[in-house]
mmCIF file of C-alpha atoms in Angstrom:
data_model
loop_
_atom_site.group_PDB
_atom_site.id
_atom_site.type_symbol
_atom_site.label_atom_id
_atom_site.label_comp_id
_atom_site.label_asym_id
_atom_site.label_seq_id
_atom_site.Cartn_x
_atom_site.Cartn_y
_atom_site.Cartn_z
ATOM 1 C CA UNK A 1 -65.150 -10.228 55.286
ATOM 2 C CA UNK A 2 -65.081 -13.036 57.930
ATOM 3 C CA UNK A 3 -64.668 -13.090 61.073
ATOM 4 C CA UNK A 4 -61.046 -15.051 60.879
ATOM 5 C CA UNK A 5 -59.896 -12.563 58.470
ATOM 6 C CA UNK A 6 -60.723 -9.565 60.214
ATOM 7 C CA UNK A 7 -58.651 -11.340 63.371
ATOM 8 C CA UNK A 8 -56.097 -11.982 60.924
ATOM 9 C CA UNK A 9 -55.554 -8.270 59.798
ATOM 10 C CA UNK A 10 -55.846 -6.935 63.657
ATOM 11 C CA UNK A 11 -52.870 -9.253 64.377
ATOM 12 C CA UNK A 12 -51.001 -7.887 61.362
ATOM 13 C CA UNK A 13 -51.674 -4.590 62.573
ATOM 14 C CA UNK A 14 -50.210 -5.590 66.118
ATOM 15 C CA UNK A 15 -47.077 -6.790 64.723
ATOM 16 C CA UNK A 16 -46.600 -4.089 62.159
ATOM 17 C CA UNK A 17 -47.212 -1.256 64.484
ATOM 18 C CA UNK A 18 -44.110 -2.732 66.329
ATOM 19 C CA UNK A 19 -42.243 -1.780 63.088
ATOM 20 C CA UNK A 20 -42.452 2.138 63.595
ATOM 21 C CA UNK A 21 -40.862 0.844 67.089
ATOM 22 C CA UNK A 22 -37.768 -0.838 65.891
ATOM 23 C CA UNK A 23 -37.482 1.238 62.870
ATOM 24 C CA UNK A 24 -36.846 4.552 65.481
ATOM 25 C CA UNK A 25 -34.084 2.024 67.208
ATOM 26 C CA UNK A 26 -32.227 0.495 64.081
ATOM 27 C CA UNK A 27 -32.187 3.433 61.396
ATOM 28 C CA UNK A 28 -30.128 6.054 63.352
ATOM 29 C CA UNK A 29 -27.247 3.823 64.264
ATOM 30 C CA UNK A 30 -27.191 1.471 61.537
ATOM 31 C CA UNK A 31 -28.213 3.881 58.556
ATOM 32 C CA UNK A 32 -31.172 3.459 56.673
ATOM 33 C CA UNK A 33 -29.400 1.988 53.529
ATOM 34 C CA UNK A 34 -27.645 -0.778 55.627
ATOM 35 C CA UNK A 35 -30.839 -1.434 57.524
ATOM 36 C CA UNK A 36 -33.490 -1.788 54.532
ATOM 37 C CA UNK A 37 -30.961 -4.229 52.888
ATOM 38 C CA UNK A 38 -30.637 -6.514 56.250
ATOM 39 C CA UNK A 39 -34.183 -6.271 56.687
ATOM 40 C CA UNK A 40 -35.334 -7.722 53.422
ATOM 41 C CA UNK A 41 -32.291 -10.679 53.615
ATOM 42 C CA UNK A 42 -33.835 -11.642 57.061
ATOM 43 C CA UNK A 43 -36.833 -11.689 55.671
ATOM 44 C CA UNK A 44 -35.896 -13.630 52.790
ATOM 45 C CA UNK A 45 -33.728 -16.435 54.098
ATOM 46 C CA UNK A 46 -36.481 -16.776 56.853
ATOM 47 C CA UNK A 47 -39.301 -17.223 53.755
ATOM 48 C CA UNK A 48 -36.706 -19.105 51.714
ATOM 49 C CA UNK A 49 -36.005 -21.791 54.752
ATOM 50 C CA UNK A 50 -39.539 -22.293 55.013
ATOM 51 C CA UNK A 51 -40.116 -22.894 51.300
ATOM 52 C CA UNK A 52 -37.121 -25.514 51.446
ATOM 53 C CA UNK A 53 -38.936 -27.285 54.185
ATOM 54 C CA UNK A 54 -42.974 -27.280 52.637
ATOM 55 C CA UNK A 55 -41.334 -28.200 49.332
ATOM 56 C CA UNK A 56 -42.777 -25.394 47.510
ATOM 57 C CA UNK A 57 -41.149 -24.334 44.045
ATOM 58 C CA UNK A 58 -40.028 -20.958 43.178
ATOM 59 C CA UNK A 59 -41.845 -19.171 40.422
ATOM 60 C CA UNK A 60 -39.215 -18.438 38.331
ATOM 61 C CA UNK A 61 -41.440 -18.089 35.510
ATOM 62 C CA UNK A 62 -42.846 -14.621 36.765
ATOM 63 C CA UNK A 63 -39.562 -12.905 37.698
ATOM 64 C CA UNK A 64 -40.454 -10.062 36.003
ATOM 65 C CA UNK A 65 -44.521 -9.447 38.193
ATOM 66 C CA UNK A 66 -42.037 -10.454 41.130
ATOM 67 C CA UNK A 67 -39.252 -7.470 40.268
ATOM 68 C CA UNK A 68 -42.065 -4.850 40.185
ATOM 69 C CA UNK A 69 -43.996 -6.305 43.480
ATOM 70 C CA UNK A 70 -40.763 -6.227 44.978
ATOM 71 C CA UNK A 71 -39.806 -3.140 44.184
ATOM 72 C CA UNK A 72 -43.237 -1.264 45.172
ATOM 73 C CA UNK A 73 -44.144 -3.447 47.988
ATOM 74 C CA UNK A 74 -40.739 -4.092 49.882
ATOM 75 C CA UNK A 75 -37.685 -2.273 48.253
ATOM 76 C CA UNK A 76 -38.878 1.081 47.912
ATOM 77 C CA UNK A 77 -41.052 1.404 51.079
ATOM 78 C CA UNK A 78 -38.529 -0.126 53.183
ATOM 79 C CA UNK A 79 -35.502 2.403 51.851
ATOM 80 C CA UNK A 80 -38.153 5.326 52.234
ATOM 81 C CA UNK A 81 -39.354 4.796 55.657
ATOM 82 C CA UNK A 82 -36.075 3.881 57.176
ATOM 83 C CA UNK A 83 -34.254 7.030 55.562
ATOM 84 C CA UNK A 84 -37.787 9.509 56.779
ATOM 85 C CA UNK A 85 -37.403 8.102 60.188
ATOM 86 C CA UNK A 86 -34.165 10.197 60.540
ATOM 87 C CA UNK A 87 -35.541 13.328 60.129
ATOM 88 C CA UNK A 88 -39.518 13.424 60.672
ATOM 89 C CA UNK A 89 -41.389 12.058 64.630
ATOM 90 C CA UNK A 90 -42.936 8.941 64.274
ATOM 91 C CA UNK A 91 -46.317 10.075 64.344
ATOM 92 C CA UNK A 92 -46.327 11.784 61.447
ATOM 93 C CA UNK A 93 -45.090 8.542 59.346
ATOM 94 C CA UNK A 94 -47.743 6.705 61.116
ATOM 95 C CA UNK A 95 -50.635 9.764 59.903
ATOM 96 C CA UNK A 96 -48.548 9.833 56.469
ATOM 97 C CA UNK A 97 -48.633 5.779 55.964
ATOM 98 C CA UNK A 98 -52.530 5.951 55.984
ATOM 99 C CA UNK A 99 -52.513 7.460 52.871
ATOM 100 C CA UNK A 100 -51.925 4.158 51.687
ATOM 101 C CA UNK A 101 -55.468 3.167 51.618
ATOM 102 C CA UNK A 102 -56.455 6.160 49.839
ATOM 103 C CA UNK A 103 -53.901 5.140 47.059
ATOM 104 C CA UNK A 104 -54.955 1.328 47.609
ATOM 105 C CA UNK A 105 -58.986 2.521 47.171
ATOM 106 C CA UNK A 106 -58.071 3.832 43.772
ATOM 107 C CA UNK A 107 -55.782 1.810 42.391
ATOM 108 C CA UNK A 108 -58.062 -1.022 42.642
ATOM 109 C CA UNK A 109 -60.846 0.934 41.192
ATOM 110 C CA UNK A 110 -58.399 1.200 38.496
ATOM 111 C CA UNK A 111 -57.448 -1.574 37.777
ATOM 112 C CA UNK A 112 -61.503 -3.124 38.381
ATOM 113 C CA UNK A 113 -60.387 -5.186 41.344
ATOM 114 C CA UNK A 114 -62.679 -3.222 43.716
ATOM 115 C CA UNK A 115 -65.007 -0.893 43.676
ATOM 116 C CA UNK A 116 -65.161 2.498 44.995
ATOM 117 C CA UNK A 117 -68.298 3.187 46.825
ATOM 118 C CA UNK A 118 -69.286 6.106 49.944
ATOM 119 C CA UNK A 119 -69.179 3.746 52.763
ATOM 120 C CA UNK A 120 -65.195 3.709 51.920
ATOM 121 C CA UNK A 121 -63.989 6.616 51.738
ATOM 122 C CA UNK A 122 -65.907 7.976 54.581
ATOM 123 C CA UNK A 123 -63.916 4.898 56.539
ATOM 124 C CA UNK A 124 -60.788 6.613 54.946
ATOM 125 C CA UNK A 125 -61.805 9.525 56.535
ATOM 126 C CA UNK A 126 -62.498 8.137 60.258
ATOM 127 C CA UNK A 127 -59.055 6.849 59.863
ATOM 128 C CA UNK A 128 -57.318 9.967 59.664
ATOM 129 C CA UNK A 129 -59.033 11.747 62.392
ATOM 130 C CA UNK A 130 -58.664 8.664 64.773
ATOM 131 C CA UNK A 131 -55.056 8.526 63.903
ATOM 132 C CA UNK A 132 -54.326 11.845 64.096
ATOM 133 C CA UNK A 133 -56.074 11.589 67.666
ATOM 134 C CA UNK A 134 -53.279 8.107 68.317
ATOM 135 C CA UNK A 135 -50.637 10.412 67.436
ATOM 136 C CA UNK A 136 -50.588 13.577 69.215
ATOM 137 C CA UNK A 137 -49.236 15.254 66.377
ATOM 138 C CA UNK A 138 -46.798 18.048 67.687
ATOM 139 C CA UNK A 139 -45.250 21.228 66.054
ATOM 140 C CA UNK A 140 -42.539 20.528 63.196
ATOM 141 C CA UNK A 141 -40.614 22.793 61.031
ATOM 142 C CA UNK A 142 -41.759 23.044 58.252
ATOM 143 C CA UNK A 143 -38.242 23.287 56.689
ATOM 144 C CA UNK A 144 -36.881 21.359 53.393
ATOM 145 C CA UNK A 145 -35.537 18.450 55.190
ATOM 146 C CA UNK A 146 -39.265 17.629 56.966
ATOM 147 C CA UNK A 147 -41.297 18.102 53.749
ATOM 148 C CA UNK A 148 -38.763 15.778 51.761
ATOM 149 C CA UNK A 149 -38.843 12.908 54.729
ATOM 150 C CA UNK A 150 -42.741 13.504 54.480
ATOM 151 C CA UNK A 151 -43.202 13.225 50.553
ATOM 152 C CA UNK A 152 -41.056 10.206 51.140
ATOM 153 C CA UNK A 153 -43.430 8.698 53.412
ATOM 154 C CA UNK A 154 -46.711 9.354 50.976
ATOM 155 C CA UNK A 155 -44.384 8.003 48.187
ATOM 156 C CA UNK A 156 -43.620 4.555 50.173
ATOM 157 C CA UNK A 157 -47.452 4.616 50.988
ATOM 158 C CA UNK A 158 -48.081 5.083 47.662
ATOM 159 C CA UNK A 159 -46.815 2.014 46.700
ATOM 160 C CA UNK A 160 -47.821 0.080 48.974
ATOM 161 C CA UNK A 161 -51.496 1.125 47.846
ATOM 162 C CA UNK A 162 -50.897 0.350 44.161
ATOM 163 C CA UNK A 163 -48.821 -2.866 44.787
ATOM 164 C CA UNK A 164 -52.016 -3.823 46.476
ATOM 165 C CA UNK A 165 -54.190 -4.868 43.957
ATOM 166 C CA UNK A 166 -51.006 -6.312 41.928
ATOM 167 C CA UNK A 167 -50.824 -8.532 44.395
ATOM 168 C CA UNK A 168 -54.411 -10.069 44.439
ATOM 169 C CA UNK A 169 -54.052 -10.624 40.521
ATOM 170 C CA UNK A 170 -50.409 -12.556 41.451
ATOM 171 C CA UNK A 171 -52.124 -15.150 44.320
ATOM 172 C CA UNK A 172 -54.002 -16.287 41.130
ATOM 173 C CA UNK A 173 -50.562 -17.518 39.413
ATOM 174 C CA UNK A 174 -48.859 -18.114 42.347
ATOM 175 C CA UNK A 175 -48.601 -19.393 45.956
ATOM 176 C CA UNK A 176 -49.063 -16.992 48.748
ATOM 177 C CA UNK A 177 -45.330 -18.155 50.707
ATOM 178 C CA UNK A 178 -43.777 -18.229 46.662
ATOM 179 C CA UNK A 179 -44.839 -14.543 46.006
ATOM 180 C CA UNK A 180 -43.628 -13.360 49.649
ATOM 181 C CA UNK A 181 -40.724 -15.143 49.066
ATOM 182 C CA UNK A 182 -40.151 -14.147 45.619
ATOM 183 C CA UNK A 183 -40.664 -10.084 46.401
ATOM 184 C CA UNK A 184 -38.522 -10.651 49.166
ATOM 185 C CA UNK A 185 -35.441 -12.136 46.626
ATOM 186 C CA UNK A 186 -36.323 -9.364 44.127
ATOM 187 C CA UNK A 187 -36.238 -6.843 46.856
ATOM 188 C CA UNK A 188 -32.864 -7.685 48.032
ATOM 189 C CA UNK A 189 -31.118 -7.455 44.316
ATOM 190 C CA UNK A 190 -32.703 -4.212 44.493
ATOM 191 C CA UNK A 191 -31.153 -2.528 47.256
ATOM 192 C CA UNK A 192 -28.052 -4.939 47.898
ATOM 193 C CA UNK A 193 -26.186 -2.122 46.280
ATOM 194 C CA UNK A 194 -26.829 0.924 48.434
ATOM 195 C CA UNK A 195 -26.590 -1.314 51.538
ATOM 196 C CA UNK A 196 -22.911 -2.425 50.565
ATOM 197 C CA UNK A 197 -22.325 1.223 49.967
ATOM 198 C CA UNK A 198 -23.535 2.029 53.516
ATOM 199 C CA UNK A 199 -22.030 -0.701 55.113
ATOM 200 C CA UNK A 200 -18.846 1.000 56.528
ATOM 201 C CA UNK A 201 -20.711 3.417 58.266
ATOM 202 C CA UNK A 202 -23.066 1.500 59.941
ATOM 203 C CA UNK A 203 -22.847 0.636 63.322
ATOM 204 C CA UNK A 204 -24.323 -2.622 65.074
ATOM 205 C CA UNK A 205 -25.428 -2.375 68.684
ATOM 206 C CA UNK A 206 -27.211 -5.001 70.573
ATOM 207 C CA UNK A 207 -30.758 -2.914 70.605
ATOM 208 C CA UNK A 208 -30.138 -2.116 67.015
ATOM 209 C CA UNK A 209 -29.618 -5.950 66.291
ATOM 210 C CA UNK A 210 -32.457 -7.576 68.185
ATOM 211 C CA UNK A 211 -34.825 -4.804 66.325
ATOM 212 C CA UNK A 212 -33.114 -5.832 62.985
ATOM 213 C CA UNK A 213 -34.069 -9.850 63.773
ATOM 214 C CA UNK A 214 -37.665 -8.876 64.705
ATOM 215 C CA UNK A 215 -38.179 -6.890 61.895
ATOM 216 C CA UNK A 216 -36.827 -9.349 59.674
ATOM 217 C CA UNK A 217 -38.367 -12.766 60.420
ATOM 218 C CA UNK A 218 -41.368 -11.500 61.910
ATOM 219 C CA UNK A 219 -42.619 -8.172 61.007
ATOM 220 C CA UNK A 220 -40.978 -9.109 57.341
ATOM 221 C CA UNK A 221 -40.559 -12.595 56.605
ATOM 222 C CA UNK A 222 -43.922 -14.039 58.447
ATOM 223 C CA UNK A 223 -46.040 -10.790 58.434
ATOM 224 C CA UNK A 224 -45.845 -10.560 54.312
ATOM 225 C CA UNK A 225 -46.493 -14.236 54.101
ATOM 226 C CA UNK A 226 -49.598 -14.106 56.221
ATOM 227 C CA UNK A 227 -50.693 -10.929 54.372
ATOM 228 C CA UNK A 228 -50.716 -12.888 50.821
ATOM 229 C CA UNK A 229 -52.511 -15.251 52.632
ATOM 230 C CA UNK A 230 -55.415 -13.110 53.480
ATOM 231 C CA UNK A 231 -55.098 -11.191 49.869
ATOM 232 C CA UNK A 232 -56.536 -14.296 48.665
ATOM 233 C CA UNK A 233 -59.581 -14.360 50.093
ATOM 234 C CA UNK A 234 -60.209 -10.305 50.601
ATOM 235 C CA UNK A 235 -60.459 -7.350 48.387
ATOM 236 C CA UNK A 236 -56.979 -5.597 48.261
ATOM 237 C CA UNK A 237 -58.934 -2.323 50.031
ATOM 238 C CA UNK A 238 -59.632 -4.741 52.820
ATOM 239 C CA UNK A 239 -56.218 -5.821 52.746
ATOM 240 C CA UNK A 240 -55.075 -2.860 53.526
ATOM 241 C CA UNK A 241 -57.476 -1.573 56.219
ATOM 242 C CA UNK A 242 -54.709 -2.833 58.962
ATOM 243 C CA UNK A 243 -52.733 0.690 58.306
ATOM 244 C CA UNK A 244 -55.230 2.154 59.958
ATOM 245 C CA UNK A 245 -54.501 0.250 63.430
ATOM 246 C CA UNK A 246 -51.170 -0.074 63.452
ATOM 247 C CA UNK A 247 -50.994 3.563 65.149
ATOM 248 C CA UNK A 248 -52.735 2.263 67.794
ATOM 249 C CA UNK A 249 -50.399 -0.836 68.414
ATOM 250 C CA UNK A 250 -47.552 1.215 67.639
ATOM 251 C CA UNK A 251 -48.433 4.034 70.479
ATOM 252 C CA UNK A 252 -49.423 0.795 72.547
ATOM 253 C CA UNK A 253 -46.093 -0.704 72.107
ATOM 254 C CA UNK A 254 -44.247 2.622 73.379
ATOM 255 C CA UNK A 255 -46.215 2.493 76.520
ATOM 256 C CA UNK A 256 -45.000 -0.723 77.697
ATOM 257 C CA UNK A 257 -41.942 -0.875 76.178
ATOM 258 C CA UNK A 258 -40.444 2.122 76.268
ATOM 259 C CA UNK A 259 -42.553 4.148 78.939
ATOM 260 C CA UNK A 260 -44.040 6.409 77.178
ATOM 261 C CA UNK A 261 -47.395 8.351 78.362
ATOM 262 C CA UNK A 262 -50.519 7.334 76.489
ATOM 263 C CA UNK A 263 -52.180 10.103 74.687
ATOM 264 C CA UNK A 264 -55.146 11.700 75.789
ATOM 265 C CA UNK A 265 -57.303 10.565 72.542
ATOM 266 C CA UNK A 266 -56.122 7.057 72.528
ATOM 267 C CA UNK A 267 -59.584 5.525 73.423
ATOM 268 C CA UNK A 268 -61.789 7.957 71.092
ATOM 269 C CA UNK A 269 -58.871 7.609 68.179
ATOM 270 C CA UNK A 270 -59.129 4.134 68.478
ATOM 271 C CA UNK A 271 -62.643 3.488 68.218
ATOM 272 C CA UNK A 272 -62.933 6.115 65.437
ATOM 273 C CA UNK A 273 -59.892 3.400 63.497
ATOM 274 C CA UNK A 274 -62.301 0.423 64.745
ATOM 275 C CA UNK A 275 -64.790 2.468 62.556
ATOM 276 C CA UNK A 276 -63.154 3.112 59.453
ATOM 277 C CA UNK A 277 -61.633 -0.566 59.509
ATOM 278 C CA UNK A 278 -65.538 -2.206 59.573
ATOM 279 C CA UNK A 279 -66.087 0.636 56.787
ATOM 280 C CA UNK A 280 -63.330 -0.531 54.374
ATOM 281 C CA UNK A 281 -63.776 -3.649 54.956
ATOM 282 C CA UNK A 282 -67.117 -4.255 54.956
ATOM 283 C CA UNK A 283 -66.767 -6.729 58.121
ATOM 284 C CA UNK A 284 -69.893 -6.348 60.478
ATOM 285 C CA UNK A 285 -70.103 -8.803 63.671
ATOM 286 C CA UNK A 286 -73.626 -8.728 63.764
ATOM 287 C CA UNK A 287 -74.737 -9.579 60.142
ATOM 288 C CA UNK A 288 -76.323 -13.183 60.554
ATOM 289 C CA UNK A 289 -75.589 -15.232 57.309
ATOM 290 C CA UNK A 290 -78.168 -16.451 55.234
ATOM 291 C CA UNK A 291 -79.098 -19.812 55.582
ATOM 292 C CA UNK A 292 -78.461 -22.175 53.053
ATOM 293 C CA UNK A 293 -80.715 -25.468 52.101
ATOM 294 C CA UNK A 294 -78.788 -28.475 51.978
ATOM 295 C CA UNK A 295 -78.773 -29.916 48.392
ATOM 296 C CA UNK A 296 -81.611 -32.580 47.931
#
């Protein structure tokens, strides 16, 4: 793990902790249906302009790897999050999205694209308890309505985790802005459907829009792209270690946004996520790297 990379997730994490932000704006008044659908067109016009002008070609030829990424990576977590955010606090989808890299850790053991070691899943541990410091989980009831919005939340984490490694195997075929692009295209057939279904109940309000466009082109469209990017040159465990800090952004984002009080175990939760990222990812500041001779 270098340095860059590391940076590289942290931003991610900074701009996808702003989702559980816009997400708690958009899904109430526009419906989650109506909102997954506009979120994944934004996203792919926004990849599909930029194709247009880098002149890259669209991998036709793997439509079928690109239906299944799609569907675990964009369609299905998308649809699941927006519909949980109705009925279950944020901070419990932020604890419950986690999971991911539990699912992501074996799932690429699986599949021999990582391996599973100690020093992992005692990071996966550190991550829970420093994000369920972040959170300041509160009392719920524990009624059939909150346990279905929270097995929908470990089912969208789910497959983010095992879309993970599917996705390193793909940046050997294809182009990192191609396979963001293409999931994106695949995503929308998916769920254009239930969003022209919802449409006639959905209401579109200035806050709900400007979260939409964010979401969209940025936390979407350029987020995903930048995430193939690093998939490339990480293992898909590493990949994923930026679940763990996007509580952090997201409870940082609420304070200066919204106004809302910082949690008591912000600054202990958040070193313990600093933690478990350098565990899962292997990345340590202060390893030197060995020096190399110049060839004769």
């Amino acid at each position: 793990m270098k340095s860059r990379h590391f940076a590289q997730l942290v931003a991610l994490s900074a701009l996808w902790g702003a989702s559980f932000l816009f997400i708690r704006i958009a899904s109430p008044v526009m419906g989650p249906l109506v909102l997954a659908g506009c979120r994944v067109a934004l996203a792919g016009v926004t990849l599909a302009l930029i194709m247009r002008g880098l002149r890259q070609q669209w991998p036709w030829e793997h439509w079928r790897e690109l239906m299944v990424l799609g569907a675990l990576s964009v369609a299905v977590p998308f649809l699941l999050y927006a519909w949980a955010a109705l009925r279950l606090p944020a901070g419990y989808s932020a604890l419950l999205n986690t999971t991911a890299v539990v699912f992501g850790t074996l799932a690429s053991a699986w599949y021999k694209e990582d391996t599973l070691t100690v020093r992992k899943l005692l990071g996966c541990v550190c991550g829970f308890l420093g994000v369920g410091l972040i959170v300041r989980l509160g009392p719920v009831q524990p009624d059939a309505a909150t346990l279905a919005a929270a097995l929908a939340c470990v089912t969208a984490a789910a497959c983010y985790g095992f879309s993970t490694p599917l996705m390193k195997r793909a940046t050997t075929r294809m182009q990192p802005l191609a396979i963001a692009a293409g999931i994106h295209l695949a995503a929308l057939v998916l769920v254009l459907p239930g969003t022209v279904w919802g449409w006639p109940q959905a209401r579109f309000t200035p806050e709900a829009m400007g979260a939409l466009l964010l979401m969209g082109v940025v936390t979407s469209g350029l987020a995903y792209w930048a995430h193939v990017r690093i998939i490339r040159h990480v293992s898909p465990v590493a990949a994923m270690s930026p679940v763990f800090m996007i509580p952090v952004f997201g409870v940082t984002w609420g304070h200066l946004f919204l106004g809302e009080a910082l949690s008591p175990g912000i600054f202990m939760g958040g070193a313990l996520v600093l933690l478990a990222s350098a565990l899962v990812t292997g990345f340590n500041p202060l390893r030197r790297r060995p020096v190399v001779d110049p060839a004769p």
